[in-house]
XYZ file of C-alpha atoms in Angstrom:
632
model
C -18.818 -70.526 -21.080
C -20.121 -69.078 -17.866
C -21.570 -65.797 -16.879
C -19.839 -64.462 -13.717
C -19.678 -61.226 -11.761
C -21.921 -58.286 -10.768
C -21.649 -54.752 -9.783
C -23.154 -53.275 -6.631
C -26.646 -51.742 -6.788
C -28.446 -49.588 -4.493
C -30.847 -52.199 -3.432
C -29.404 -54.637 -0.875
C -31.917 -57.308 -1.884
C -30.983 -56.958 -5.548
C -27.289 -57.389 -4.671
C -28.094 -60.647 -2.848
C -30.124 -61.783 -5.874
C -27.119 -61.242 -8.146
C -24.838 -63.193 -5.961
C -27.315 -66.146 -6.135
C -27.417 -65.819 -9.840
C -23.592 -65.907 -10.042
C -23.629 -69.160 -7.987
C -26.099 -70.621 -10.406
C -24.196 -69.670 -13.428
C -20.905 -70.853 -12.090
C -22.394 -74.308 -11.407
C -24.273 -74.356 -14.715
C -22.162 -72.824 -17.531
C -23.887 -71.950 -20.822
C -22.400 -73.420 -23.835
C -24.808 -72.299 -26.552
C -27.377 -69.723 -27.256
C -30.215 -70.165 -24.838
C -32.994 -68.271 -23.122
C -33.954 -69.788 -19.878
C -35.885 -68.531 -16.817
C -34.675 -69.761 -13.404
C -36.462 -69.505 -10.104
C -34.257 -68.740 -7.066
C -35.292 -68.698 -3.513
C -33.793 -65.769 -1.538
C -34.157 -65.333 2.209
C -36.127 -62.220 3.100
C -36.607 -59.972 6.047
C -39.333 -60.559 8.637
C -41.488 -57.833 7.258
C -41.736 -59.184 3.777
C -44.248 -61.704 2.589
C -42.996 -65.120 1.412
C -43.584 -68.741 1.800
C -43.831 -70.703 5.044
C -40.005 -70.713 5.393
C -39.690 -66.955 4.880
C -38.623 -66.965 1.217
C -39.896 -65.166 -1.838
C -39.768 -66.485 -5.366
C -37.703 -64.407 -7.800
C -37.480 -64.789 -11.565
C -34.148 -64.531 -13.405
C -34.108 -64.817 -17.127
C -30.622 -65.589 -18.669
C -29.828 -64.932 -22.388
C -26.403 -66.175 -23.043
C -24.566 -66.537 -26.372
C -21.343 -68.311 -26.605
C -18.396 -65.973 -26.858
C -20.542 -62.917 -26.429
C -21.710 -60.813 -23.542
C -24.484 -62.363 -21.485
C -27.566 -60.476 -20.419
C -29.558 -61.196 -17.284
C -33.117 -60.048 -16.593
C -34.306 -60.148 -13.061
C -37.619 -59.578 -11.516
C -37.544 -58.466 -7.901
C -40.530 -58.086 -5.600
C -39.500 -55.222 -3.312
C -40.926 -54.266 0.150
C -42.282 -50.865 -1.023
C -43.361 -51.789 -4.530
C -44.911 -54.896 -5.957
C -42.302 -55.683 -8.547
C -38.986 -54.370 -10.118
C -37.348 -55.197 -13.375
C -33.526 -55.071 -13.915
C -31.224 -55.981 -16.676
C -27.449 -56.687 -16.171
C -24.950 -57.384 -18.912
C -21.615 -59.094 -18.262
C -19.751 -56.033 -19.411
C -21.120 -54.418 -16.236
C -19.967 -57.194 -13.973
C -17.152 -56.675 -11.579
C -13.557 -56.808 -12.938
C -12.465 -59.199 -10.226
C -14.506 -62.059 -11.824
C -13.856 -63.371 -15.367
C -15.158 -65.494 -18.094
C -13.598 -68.880 -17.846
C -13.684 -71.958 -20.205
C -14.366 -74.407 -17.500
C -15.752 -77.527 -19.361
C -13.079 -79.891 -18.112
C -12.703 -78.105 -14.807
C -16.413 -78.383 -14.210
C -16.439 -81.982 -14.845
C -13.451 -82.547 -12.770
C -14.683 -80.459 -9.959
C -18.469 -79.524 -10.133
C -18.096 -76.968 -7.313
C -15.051 -75.101 -8.899
C -17.138 -72.085 -9.805
C -18.548 -71.906 -6.293
C -15.089 -72.242 -4.753
C -13.773 -69.383 -6.926
C -16.573 -67.217 -5.927
C -16.099 -68.001 -2.229
C -12.303 -67.298 -2.628
C -13.139 -63.951 -4.277
C -15.587 -63.220 -1.547
C -13.000 -64.011 1.237
C -10.340 -61.826 -0.452
C -12.782 -58.980 -0.766
C -13.794 -59.349 2.819
C -10.174 -59.162 3.874
C -9.682 -56.104 1.662
C -12.669 -54.313 3.180
C -11.438 -55.193 6.709
C -8.039 -53.788 5.912
C -9.701 -50.753 4.288
C -11.719 -50.196 7.436
C -8.551 -50.391 9.571
C -6.825 -47.791 7.300
C -9.908 -45.619 7.301
C -10.215 -45.873 11.066
C -6.573 -44.885 11.476
C -7.030 -41.944 9.192
C -10.108 -40.828 11.067
C -8.227 -41.026 14.349
C -5.352 -38.860 12.939
C -7.805 -36.377 11.543
C -9.733 -36.325 14.907
C -6.430 -35.651 16.728
C -5.653 -32.668 14.403
C -9.147 -31.284 14.755
C -8.726 -31.682 18.541
C -5.472 -29.690 18.477
C -7.002 -27.068 16.323
C -10.146 -26.973 18.423
C -8.105 -26.598 21.582
C -6.019 -23.671 20.012
C -9.235 -22.141 18.719
C -10.684 -22.379 22.147
C -7.617 -20.888 23.785
C -7.610 -18.123 21.175
C -11.227 -17.391 21.710
C -10.811 -17.470 25.497
C -7.822 -15.023 25.178
C -9.836 -12.690 22.998
C -12.728 -12.862 25.351
C -10.554 -12.160 28.330
C -8.780 -9.333 26.616
C -12.153 -7.778 25.539
C -13.693 -8.382 28.898
C -10.622 -6.801 30.605
C -10.755 -3.844 28.212
C -14.495 -3.401 28.893
C -13.832 -3.545 32.716
C -10.683 -1.418 32.469
C -11.221 2.296 33.151
C -14.950 1.686 33.662
C -15.340 4.620 36.065
C -13.755 7.029 33.665
C -15.951 5.879 30.762
C -19.052 5.997 33.003
C -18.290 9.688 34.034
C -17.760 10.645 30.425
C -21.033 9.206 29.443
C -22.737 10.802 32.345
C -21.398 14.247 31.262
C -22.844 13.730 27.743
C -26.318 12.784 29.015
C -26.187 15.628 31.650
C -25.530 18.062 28.824
C -28.569 16.673 26.915
C -30.864 16.988 29.875
C -29.545 20.386 30.868
C -30.326 21.667 27.370
C -33.839 20.172 27.466
C -34.437 21.603 31.001
C -33.399 25.071 29.880
C -35.795 24.970 26.871
C -38.651 23.852 29.140
C -37.899 26.587 31.632
C -36.867 24.103 34.349
C -33.914 26.331 35.402
C -33.291 24.788 38.815
C -32.748 21.318 37.330
C -30.646 22.791 34.533
C -28.392 24.592 37.163
C -28.188 21.375 39.178
C -27.066 19.421 36.136
C -24.548 21.953 35.143
C -23.100 21.871 38.655
C -22.637 18.150 38.507
C -21.147 18.413 35.048
C -18.494 20.736 36.243
C -17.771 18.453 39.272
C -17.301 15.422 36.996
C -15.066 17.438 34.610
C -12.954 18.590 37.446
C -12.657 14.980 38.824
C -11.656 13.716 35.305
C -9.397 16.623 34.206
C -6.669 15.200 31.924
C -7.131 11.521 33.202
C -6.678 8.761 30.640
C -7.504 5.890 33.072
C -9.242 5.116 36.315
C -5.895 5.376 38.151
C -5.462 9.001 37.251
C -8.923 10.078 38.406
C -9.340 12.256 41.525
C -10.005 10.391 44.810
C -13.615 11.637 44.985
C -14.387 10.761 41.428
C -16.574 7.719 42.327
C -18.529 9.899 44.785
C -19.230 12.400 41.940
C -20.292 9.646 39.603
C -22.834 8.328 42.153
C -24.198 11.870 42.698
C -24.456 12.436 38.981
C -26.301 9.099 38.623
C -28.899 10.310 41.067
C -29.344 13.626 39.351
C -29.641 11.925 35.941
C -32.304 9.603 37.317
C -34.341 12.589 38.478
C -33.914 14.297 35.156
C -34.995 11.208 33.260
C -38.154 11.011 35.292
C -39.008 14.653 34.546
C -37.695 15.262 31.094
C -37.221 12.022 29.151
C -38.710 12.008 25.719
C -37.038 9.694 23.159
C -37.419 11.960 20.076
C -36.096 15.030 21.856
C -33.079 13.200 23.383
C -32.308 11.696 19.962
C -32.354 15.173 18.345
C -30.073 16.529 20.998
C -27.621 13.781 20.751
C -27.529 14.139 16.892
C -26.903 17.847 17.298
C -24.073 17.202 19.720
C -22.513 14.621 17.390
C -22.721 17.163 14.499
C -21.109 19.833 16.596
C -18.374 17.365 17.697
C -17.624 16.479 14.037
C -17.388 20.100 12.991
C -15.069 20.789 15.900
C -12.841 17.821 14.910
C -12.791 19.000 11.262
C -11.821 22.470 12.342
C -8.949 21.078 14.553
C -7.708 18.928 11.585
C -7.587 21.976 9.327
C -5.689 23.905 12.053
C -3.319 21.028 12.451
C -2.651 20.692 8.707
C -2.046 24.467 8.430
C 0.332 24.472 11.465
C 2.251 21.491 9.984
C 2.478 23.155 6.649
C 3.609 26.362 8.305
C 6.344 24.480 10.252
C 7.608 22.699 7.222
C 7.952 25.817 5.130
C 9.432 28.016 7.793
C 13.244 28.045 8.115
C 14.245 26.819 11.560
C 16.300 29.153 13.686
C 19.569 27.078 13.470
C 19.390 26.905 9.662
C 18.737 30.643 9.596
C 21.838 31.082 11.757
C 24.193 29.143 9.597
C 24.105 31.395 6.492
C 24.451 34.474 8.609
C 27.614 33.121 10.207
C 29.031 32.082 6.823
C 28.184 35.358 5.189
C 29.756 37.266 8.023
C 33.044 35.247 7.588
C 32.919 35.491 3.801
C 33.072 39.400 3.885
C 35.133 39.546 7.021
C 38.014 37.504 5.588
C 37.648 38.992 2.169
C 36.939 35.772 0.109
C 35.094 37.761 -2.606
C 37.675 37.015 -5.241
C 38.318 33.459 -4.242
C 37.427 30.909 -7.081
C 36.599 27.342 -6.066
C 37.494 25.599 -9.320
C 39.545 25.797 -12.469
C 37.355 27.432 -15.134
C 38.496 24.958 -17.750
C 37.030 22.083 -15.743
C 33.615 23.920 -15.686
C 33.157 23.684 -19.454
C 34.944 20.370 -20.235
C 32.259 17.797 -21.447
C 34.578 14.881 -20.583
C 33.984 15.458 -16.869
C 30.964 14.411 -14.758
C 28.873 17.451 -14.251
C 26.196 18.023 -11.581
C 23.577 20.760 -11.286
C 22.173 21.715 -7.882
C 19.849 24.814 -7.534
C 19.287 25.557 -3.840
C 19.112 28.274 -1.154
C 19.711 25.697 1.594
C 23.451 25.548 2.471
C 23.418 22.499 4.706
C 21.175 20.476 2.436
C 23.508 21.239 -0.600
C 26.560 20.259 1.474
C 24.970 16.868 2.105
C 24.203 16.250 -1.554
C 27.864 17.087 -2.463
C 29.449 15.168 0.383
C 27.297 12.007 -0.211
C 28.036 12.104 -3.932
C 31.778 12.538 -3.638
C 32.070 9.848 -0.919
C 31.070 7.096 -3.455
C 33.077 8.055 -6.616
C 36.440 6.533 -7.546
C 37.946 9.641 -9.265
C 36.660 12.762 -7.443
C 38.912 15.059 -9.486
C 36.757 14.366 -12.530
C 33.553 15.510 -10.894
C 32.225 19.044 -11.101
C 29.348 20.568 -9.072
C 27.451 23.541 -10.511
C 25.572 25.142 -7.646
C 23.154 28.023 -8.328
C 21.586 29.919 -5.411
C 20.004 33.340 -4.858
C 21.638 36.584 -3.916
C 20.746 36.296 -0.282
C 22.593 32.915 0.139
C 25.386 33.330 -2.423
C 28.042 34.376 0.012
C 27.122 31.770 2.501
C 27.024 28.888 -0.056
C 30.454 30.024 -1.398
C 32.002 30.387 2.056
C 30.884 26.864 3.168
C 32.739 25.229 0.253
C 35.786 27.489 0.831
C 35.867 26.229 4.405
C 34.888 22.613 3.446
C 36.368 21.744 0.088
C 35.131 18.292 -1.155
C 38.343 16.433 -1.783
C 39.532 17.158 -5.355
C 36.147 17.793 -6.916
C 35.461 21.128 -8.424
C 32.730 23.474 -6.995
C 31.260 26.365 -8.884
C 28.714 28.545 -7.012
C 26.640 31.075 -9.066
C 24.196 33.741 -8.282
C 20.885 33.447 -10.310
C 20.518 37.246 -10.235
C 23.607 37.525 -12.444
C 21.888 35.570 -15.267
C 21.134 38.542 -17.470
C 19.278 36.464 -20.079
C 16.793 35.312 -17.370
C 14.191 38.031 -17.990
C 10.503 38.145 -18.597
C 11.013 38.832 -22.303
C 12.677 35.390 -22.734
C 11.505 33.323 -19.751
C 7.807 32.544 -20.110
C 7.583 31.360 -16.550
C 8.273 34.842 -15.181
C 4.957 35.975 -16.577
C 2.804 33.960 -14.257
C 5.290 34.289 -11.379
C 4.924 38.156 -11.611
C 1.170 38.153 -12.484
C -1.299 39.805 -10.258
C -3.330 36.550 -10.315
C -0.453 34.620 -8.632
C 0.239 37.353 -6.174
C -3.428 37.448 -5.218
C -3.397 33.695 -4.914
C -0.657 33.895 -2.339
C -1.801 36.835 -0.462
C -5.621 36.581 -0.347
C -6.884 35.571 3.153
C -10.047 33.913 1.767
C -8.261 31.727 -0.677
C -8.997 28.011 -0.268
C -5.351 27.351 0.731
C -5.902 29.198 3.997
C -6.720 27.335 7.206
C -10.256 28.732 7.307
C -11.452 27.007 4.122
C -9.601 23.702 4.091
C -6.343 22.142 3.056
C -7.048 20.964 -0.509
C -4.593 23.516 -2.069
C -2.616 24.032 1.051
C 0.490 22.282 -0.206
C 0.667 24.621 -3.155
C 0.858 27.774 -0.993
C 4.596 27.373 -0.940
C 7.239 29.944 -1.393
C 9.317 27.760 -3.675
C 6.736 28.136 -6.394
C 7.503 31.839 -6.526
C 11.321 31.122 -6.688
C 12.918 31.079 -10.031
C 15.385 28.531 -8.615
C 12.637 26.055 -8.817
C 12.113 26.647 -12.571
C 15.757 26.954 -13.433
C 15.930 23.223 -14.330
C 14.184 24.033 -17.651
C 17.152 26.208 -18.780
C 20.017 23.763 -18.705
C 21.480 24.558 -22.149
C 21.311 28.248 -21.533
C 23.224 27.919 -18.235
C 25.752 25.252 -19.466
C 26.018 25.769 -23.259
C 29.210 23.745 -23.666
C 28.198 20.585 -21.893
C 26.828 17.443 -23.443
C 25.169 15.861 -20.468
C 24.488 16.985 -16.866
C 22.971 15.237 -13.850
C 20.321 17.275 -12.003
C 20.057 16.680 -8.223
C 17.456 18.212 -5.819
C 18.773 19.451 -2.541
C 16.738 17.032 -0.513
C 18.422 13.906 -1.823
C 21.168 11.654 -0.469
C 23.471 9.803 -2.868
C 24.373 6.291 -1.738
C 26.236 4.806 -4.739
C 28.538 5.895 -7.563
C 26.457 7.755 -10.108
C 29.008 7.847 -12.925
C 27.400 4.992 -14.845
C 24.477 7.306 -15.712
C 26.580 9.196 -18.101
C 27.177 6.001 -20.224
C 23.415 4.922 -20.447
C 22.180 4.834 -23.976
C 19.031 6.944 -23.766
C 17.775 5.964 -27.218
C 17.537 9.563 -28.383
C 15.511 10.667 -25.363
C 16.260 13.987 -23.541
C 15.411 13.182 -19.929
C 16.445 10.075 -18.017
C 14.270 9.607 -14.957
C 12.612 6.933 -12.757
C 8.856 6.371 -13.450
C 6.327 6.800 -10.637
C 3.196 5.094 -11.950
C 2.738 2.031 -9.672
C -0.919 1.213 -9.933
C -2.694 4.541 -10.594
C -0.406 6.699 -8.524
C 1.752 9.192 -10.597
C -0.042 9.050 -13.860
C -0.782 12.087 -16.000
C -4.390 12.375 -14.952
C -3.187 13.102 -11.378
C -1.366 16.261 -12.451
C -3.032 17.683 -15.585
C -6.525 19.010 -16.245
C -7.997 16.604 -18.715
C -11.326 18.497 -18.759
C -9.499 21.101 -20.927
C -9.450 19.943 -24.538
C -5.923 21.257 -25.081
C -4.804 18.674 -22.552
C -7.068 15.808 -23.429
C -6.327 16.052 -27.159
C -2.546 16.031 -26.588
C -1.866 13.620 -23.735
C -2.842 10.204 -22.620
C -4.283 10.393 -19.002
C -2.770 6.941 -18.162
C 0.716 7.916 -19.355
C 3.307 7.127 -16.754
C 4.724 9.996 -14.761
C 8.281 10.285 -13.591
C 10.232 11.981 -10.875
C 12.221 15.178 -10.729
C 15.031 15.035 -8.226
C 17.626 12.899 -9.935
C 17.568 13.360 -13.762
C 20.216 12.815 -16.446
C 19.723 15.406 -19.273
C 21.199 14.921 -22.790
C 21.829 18.527 -23.577
C 22.585 17.848 -27.300
C 19.159 16.272 -27.819
C 17.618 19.078 -25.704
C 18.938 21.641 -28.119
C 17.960 19.511 -31.224
C 14.341 19.183 -30.075
C 14.073 22.728 -28.685
C 12.829 21.623 -25.178
C 13.062 25.246 -23.910
C 10.626 26.295 -26.712
C 8.210 23.501 -25.769
C 8.413 24.566 -22.099
C 7.751 28.220 -23.163
C 4.758 27.221 -25.213
C 2.969 25.385 -22.490
C 3.836 28.082 -19.863
C 2.088 30.554 -22.156
C -0.915 28.297 -22.439
C -1.021 27.641 -18.658
C -0.391 31.140 -17.489
C -3.659 31.175 -15.473
C -2.820 27.741 -13.979
C -5.896 26.039 -15.410
C -4.046 23.281 -17.354
C -2.174 21.606 -14.446
C -1.434 21.734 -10.752
C 1.175 24.089 -9.383
C 4.799 22.962 -9.258
C 7.474 22.102 -11.729
C 6.596 18.408 -12.221
C 3.308 18.934 -14.189
C 5.231 21.466 -16.390
C 7.980 18.823 -16.786
C 5.471 16.103 -17.774
C 4.106 18.119 -20.659
C 7.496 19.517 -21.761
C 9.242 16.060 -21.746
C 6.180 14.089 -22.960
C 7.476 11.263 -25.176
C 11.134 12.302 -24.620
C 11.795 10.595 -21.232
C 13.923 7.530 -20.905
C 12.867 5.229 -18.032
C 15.625 4.470 -15.532
C 15.561 1.375 -13.298
C 13.761 2.172 -10.024
C 16.915 1.497 -7.942
C 18.537 4.632 -9.182
C 16.011 6.808 -7.424
C 13.725 5.935 -4.477
C 11.228 8.557 -3.362
C 8.896 9.106 -0.475
C 11.219 9.567 2.576
C 9.630 12.939 3.237
C 6.131 11.567 3.673
C 5.913 7.764 3.563
C 7.026 5.985 6.816
C 6.428 2.472 5.284
C 9.420 2.235 2.845
C 11.434 -0.786 3.698
C 15.044 -0.691 4.673
C 15.976 -3.230 1.918
C 14.550 -0.929 -0.717
C 16.429 2.122 0.712
C 19.689 0.357 0.896
C 19.471 -0.828 -2.638
C 18.878 2.769 -3.904
C 21.506 4.850 -5.500
C 19.699 7.999 -4.524
C 17.118 8.381 -1.824
C 14.850 11.378 -1.960
C 13.094 13.157 1.053
C 10.306 14.640 -1.186
C 7.435 15.690 0.927
C 6.949 17.961 3.938
C 9.099 16.050 6.471
C 12.555 17.130 5.320
C 15.557 15.629 7.202
C 16.791 18.935 8.486
C 13.479 19.563 10.308
C 12.324 18.268 13.685
C 9.266 16.915 11.877
C 11.463 14.516 9.873
C 10.509 10.745 9.942
C 12.915 9.473 12.570
C 13.926 6.202 11.106
C 15.068 7.941 7.830
C 16.980 10.738 9.421
C 20.285 8.840 9.967
C 20.776 8.327 6.270
C 21.073 12.113 5.971
C 22.895 12.791 9.174
C 25.897 10.546 8.468
C 27.032 13.027 5.823
C 27.196 15.857 8.291
C 30.062 16.612 10.739
C 28.102 17.862 13.731
C 31.414 18.906 15.445
C 31.887 21.477 12.732
C 32.320 25.037 14.406
C 29.662 26.662 12.260
C 27.138 23.974 13.231
C 28.011 24.065 16.924
C 27.731 27.931 17.003
C 24.226 27.620 15.452
C 23.151 24.725 17.759
C 22.677 22.290 14.953
C 22.854 18.902 16.672
C 22.276 15.353 15.563
C-alpha cells in the first residue's frame, strides 16, 4: 500500500515538503507496519541557510500500517523559527489522490506513482488556469457594472450639486437684502440702547429703503431696479455699525429675541388661520342659504302643505328597504337620496325617512315634491313634532340645555376661541347643540314598526347597491358598522377619558372604534337589549362632559360597546373631508364614501379631487340652483 495526497497548509515551504513526501511514498509503497525516518533535500530561498548547493535537510518520519491510515511526522526548519513539527494523516490528504494497491504496477512501471502525481498536477494546473480565466471574466463584468453605477452616481451627484449651486445662486440679491434687514434691526436696537441715535436713525432709514425695494418680491426678477444700489448702501452702513457696536453676546441675545418674537407671531397667525377655517366650514354659504328660502317660498305660495310624498302603508312595512337621514341641509340630503336610488334595481321598494328641523321642513319637503326620486317613497318629518322628545325622557337634552354647555359655547375666554388655541376648536360646533345630531339614538321610538333601518349621514355619497346589507347575519349584534382602528387611530382611548375609573373599569382602551355615517341597525335587538336605556345611563353619567369628547361618536362607542358587528371596509370609506391622500382605487371600490371632516363637498374649501364624486349627483341646470348661483 502507498501513502498518497496532501492538503494545503499556510506555509509554502511545508506544502513543497509534502509534495516531496508524496513522491517518495509513491515510489516506495509501504507493505507492512513500519516506522522509518527519511531525509529529503528541499530547495530553499536565497535567504535561508543550507548546504553548499542551497538545500536544507528536513526529517520526515512515516508510520504506515497496512490497510489503515498512514501518519506522517515532519520536522521543518523555517526562516523565522529554528524548527517546526507537523503531523499529517492520510484521512487529511486531498480527495483527488487515492490509496492504490500497486505491487504489480510498481514492478512493471517503477515510476507509475510519479506519473500519476504528475498527471494530477497537470490537471490541477489546468483547472486553476481555467478558474483564473472565469474569475477574471467575472471581475471584468463586475468592474463594468461598478463603472456604470459609478458613472450614474457621478452624474447624480453632479446634478444634485448643480441644482443646489443654482438654488444657492438663485435670488441671491433678495436673500442678501433680507439678511441685511435682520442685521440692521439688531444693530438699530443696540444703537438705541447705547444712545447712538444718529446711527439708529441711519439704520432704520436703510431698512425702510430695502423693504420698499423688496416689497412683495419672491425672486430677484421681481425686485425694484434700484435694489442692488440699496443693498450696497446697506452693506456700507452695516460695516460702520459693526465697527462701533459689535459684541458677540449682545448680538446673539438680540437674534434670539427676534427668533422668539417671530415664532410667537407664526403661532398667532396659525391660530387665526385655524379659527377662520373653522368659521368658514361651519358657516352656511350664501347660495346654500338662498336655496331653502326659495323652496320655502314656493312651498307656501303653491299651497303644498297637505301634499304627501309617500303611501303611509310603505312607511311602516318592514319588508321594504328603509333609510334614515337626519339633516337640515337640503342639497346634501338630495345627493344622498339621488346617489342611493341610482344604484338600486327596484326603487319602488325603497323608503327614505328624512327628519329635519322646523326652519328647513318646508324647503326639504318642497325639494322632493319638485324632484321625486323615481318610484322611491320619501317621508319628511319635523323633529319639533316629536312630542315624546322632551327633557323628561331624553337624557341628552339635560346637557344640551345646561348652563355649563351654554357657557362653553358663549364664553369668550374658553380655550376653543382663537385667543387661546385650537385644541377644542373643532368641538365648538353648532351641530353639538342640535337634537338632529343625537336623534340616531332613538330609532325604535321614531320607527316602532320596523325591523331594520339603514342610517346615512348627509355628507355621504352612495356608489353601489346597499340592499345586501339587510340580509347580513349580524350574529345578534345591534349596530353594523365599519371599524376605524388601523394602527392606533380610532381606538377607544382616543375618545374616552380613561383617567376616570368609571371608564377604565368598564372599557378596554384598545378596543376598536367604528364609524357613524353608514350603519345598519337591527331594531328588534335594539329593543331587546334596551339600547336607549344604556344611552340614557351614560348621558346621565357624562352630563358634565368629563367622560368623553364632545360629539355623538364617543356616546355611540359606550352605548354599543360589545354590540357592534364589523362590516367589511369596502362598505364605508371615510376621510374625504380631511384626508387628501385617499387613493382613487379605494374610493372606487367603496359602496359609500364619507366626507367627514371640515372640507365638505358643498363648500369652496372642499378637496378638489374628491368633489366630482358628489357633483355628479346634482343637476346644476336645475332652476332653483341657477337662481341661487350654485354652480359646479
